[in-house]
Amino acid sequence: MTNPVDTHPDTARIRDGVVEVIAARTLYDVAHLRPESHFEADLGIDSVIMESVLASVREHFALSAELPAGSATIGELVDAVRTALADADTSATAGSASATAGAAPAADGGADDPVTEAVVAAAMRQTQYQRHQLALDADLEGELGVDSVVLTSVVAEATEQLRITGAAPDLSGATTLRTLADALRACDTAARDTGNGAGTDQPRQTPGSAPGADGDGWDHRSMKDFTEQRDPDLFAKTRSFAGYLRSREKDRLYWYGMPLHSKCGNRAVIFDELEGRKREFLMFASNNYLGLANHPSVVEAVCDATRTYGATHTGSRFIGGTNMLHKELERRLAAFKQRPACIVYPGGYSANLGAISALVKSYDTLVVDRLNHMSIVDGARLSGAVRKIYRHNDMADLERILSRSAAEGTGGRLIVADGVFSMHGDVCDLPEIVRLAKEYDARVMIDDAHATGVLGVRGSGTAEHFGLKGEVDLELGTMSKTLAGMGGFVVGEEEVVEYLRYYSNSYVFAANIPAGVAAGLIAAIDVIEAEPERLKRLWTNIGTLRDRLLEAGFDLEHSESAILPIVIGDERRAMEMGRAVRARGLFCQTVVYPGVPLGDARLRVSVTCEHTPQDLDEAAGIFVEAARETGVLPGTP
């Protein structure tokens, strides 16, 4: 006897719709998702992810009833959806759901175009959106939350699908899926018209030059070129990058990860792995803003607690990993930030991952600043939420996004912004963020990683700086910077913090900071409160060096913190200036992609209270000399 659901007229469309949802939620290629694929055994979909899949399938097909949780395979879930549609027993409802399942992207009539179809399919897999959520004319950043990193992946996947040969096109200027498809179509047409084969449109290389080298032997590639290199051998990209990295190191342009051989104060001894010797540097690459990492009271507290409690506790906070120092640290952090409760995570990165993914779900909206820290970006991806990006510190753009999101009326909204932006040094417009959040019924979380111990009369962060204590729903911070330890934390209302304890996977399923580290952090808070002159000295140093650099003609953007960015733009020139600075005995960070977008390279200078007036004078002279040598500033040294 024939199963009545097998006679449903849109079986294929329903199956395709279910597969599309699963692909969007898991990032599997649709070709990998077969009817017999078992959710757990074959696809690794656990019960938590399965709940998200079922909720998305219901939304996709406009089902009012819950789907059964017992489907073990894709085929069984398709059958469950068909049954639910048949049970609805109205042709209008079934037809509407079927149309949704097989709808062309955003009803724009683009499904018949293979280029548009490839772009939309790639965007679905890279963003976890469903097909009907990807309007072809929606702004990639502001409405779809597609940043430059995700866009690179979308372009690479679509290019591969369309078999467009040669170097991956730079389509970073595309602002919608439609313009992206048009640009790819033009690339494909040009390649066919010129008869280019695979790789023939690569820049011409001189004999013996590195891959990607131009006429003067300079390898024009950046780290962006290795993020989407596809090969049956998973490690092929690592070999390509290894050659690129060795060439950068040979030219003394990449110095990342050089090991310290001393305490990190205003000066530090670093082992120069390129020269094979130790060197003392004037240190401007440390986030030890108040000099607490070397404070005797902090060091002594770490040692005493370690002798008492041991090296670590070998367990998560729920299972043998909590001691009284953890409880005391949370109490002290809450008091320092003047909030009711605090939760401590193993790190600042895991604090963002855990808090965002616990609170925000696939049916909610996360609204983020374009220049937020990568941990916020990854927290958004982990949550599966709709992500919308507003232009950096552009409150009109934030209001536009909140207004449209409120009109859609689905789920909750969380605005997340850095207090101090780590590569730019400027401060978020917190008063306007708070005002807009109240107007559009959104919650606010501020990442105070570089604001704690720097902003505010007491150094408690961005909310204190603007006189908005208690107006920000959640304040997040790291303890590896000013607080001179390790870990991350979130402060807020008691019931919210308790929820995070039970639903933040990066807290529940991870061991937390050792007792010795907790003791050192408590001691660091003691010092901040007992020695307010450290904060005053920090701001004196910031003002002194900032004035000297501005007088010399450097572009410091809108820095209002201990981070002074020397903006250069061109990646090659920034690396060459970084090399010239280090050659003169000063160590600071050269920031290139992916730390900043291509074309926005810079030196990142961190000021601390430990720098002496002589240090600041010497540093200013070094920056000017190096800039003139490399052409960043006019003139000769």
Steps between C-alpha positions, in 0.01 A plus 500: 500500500633843410589733786278809462791734562688348206234641269570861607548691173811692616712221650818606321460864599441405865809278497706781347371746759591270790847442357555872451412568865735227623778627274453853633507387863795258467700643203497159327495499121154396380657216300608347831145500639325185383161363615669215689750730678469443874498825697734382774701215350562650155465875548602556862181695575441484875177572685579871543561557128201282417271733696624789286448296182143408595416861589641621169312234303176607665568863410602407146174313434277729712392207719296587807538161670817364658691243296569164671846481655552135411616536138835322473574560132439771243245276326305458823496877556374553142222249571412687820475829312284342228271355765473838674411669171244232415346524847451873449242380247464827311635540152577866563723425798672210328551702182645792690741279689604319185562828325718611788698177481588547137484875467748685286740713701298784650233451231724698269482253213869422531475123541518443123839671484780257593731780619238644735410151617867422577540826694184442705592137572847604614354778717262252663783269599729776622239699697253230617212702354215322328431572135192714558700725738757596233350789308716572196498875562556489876816677617761235572628658820214703638219254432664159459803540728744381232840646589813496284617163637167328426481672161838351408363153573180564302697620197741205517218245522293658222808531277577134553141399427495705179844372395632851447871444447798710595558708810202555728348838408503782754132574550529674836316800350181302443226621732216257415464143377373637169808719442720210609334273244533769230870541575561123490307477175724771352811314618376180341416677174840671485678171564308329220553791258876500554527124505666497840567160643564411861752738645570698181380824650752487784747792506805436282797381703866566445730195481568369849247730667258385765143406403299820477812717465489811283775646285724606791474163672250613764250229593174695485294233677359538852368250751161539332629297203532182707165494680305334219760297310315181409667166442419130563797504736388695806859602574577643155416851620745461787788430262411802287482724805828361638689624195336841526575521872866405455543774239346761729724387786807500276429866420453565876142616444322240717618500861193350658536274804856589602557367856571722799802430719409747773212672671299718264524856629594820323791299362528129432757247383373304199669214318525608138444170319595656166841609624544222754578728797342677794429872469364760737216707357309806606162328543187653345316175421371414847145531635639523856348848519538556875820300545335244727657191340824570685356648819650321805161458670351335192795266447508406869127425503539267201785312667332470841171371359676254271688354797170472692264373228739337252579571136140458382171336595457261201125547464222723375327738738208258539715192558770556760641815341370771733678625810446798726739717300277469192200609706694789653630612159147511360383700801788747465454543125127565544578761767774659289264527201213602732264228376305237700669181374795362304595179318864417426595310182832334405576788260363818348447324167299223666299762693374649174440157345315374806290805583387573144421139406314443828275805471453542124339231285428445132171692520663800671703786352852600595588859406874564497750773415701434185830516691411278795751245628510161325372325814170687457487399133560135591243517780246619244585212267472247783160634604358466148321831546416749230802732504474861391805726478485875538769732369766573758363730772232620254194546718274594209583167340440321830158663528415402142582137576311497831196659338484240224564217743222621731262519204571136420391417855681169540699405808707718727784739418843534660734787412865410557788746468855534619543770762846579364566363151820298525663594168369857481507630857174693471205465737145391414220756510346340806247774586338471158517119502317494834240751378428305183486170688228639726307644206506176302471255792848349462757384754860625510829322569828696502838327471730690737815300424706815438287734712523325838773672698524779241168686466305660783605686813561168680600314185192279503429545130283653230175528699675694777678716241162617366318506835276213394556244776197271519380606154697230315345153530826304486862611535763253384869515569828317477749451779810453286550873442477763776412242766822311424369143515299267281131449439188692407187613679148633453314715753129573507177421680498193725245296302681563170836396646348184650350413161843537341648259755271224379479578128847631403676195362839671529438520878318172567731275297838665564743515790532848643797709605734354766471619858835678483382708205178586684699615803722718280192661342354582840831658596499700173158646586638590844787692337271684255282617788793586731723673243283726279813690398580217257196590291591870510855420389369285216292788362790742532711262291222452244466874454874556471563239230179576311592869477851419376371263229231740383750784481721281281212451255386145576138391450375370837134481390271581796694332780379584850673224694835340576505357145657736245466374141752634249290453186696429181256315273731315262598161645849495355589846626357424845713186529808689380444774756451237771835348400668842514352567845624169638843553348522812717419305816126559547248217502138565396241307301480513121134432424401364158216279372311335672562732797369783282349500150730516197604859435478594868839377628652677797736493793324453832670682787400418860582750775534400866548685827851350524639700207729779614518844338831391349333187355229709336751748356716219359195321355375812322843548342516139385157514336587818313836366376348168388210677327734726303722208404206305359313791342211503747597858586674736259863606541815323613611411852 
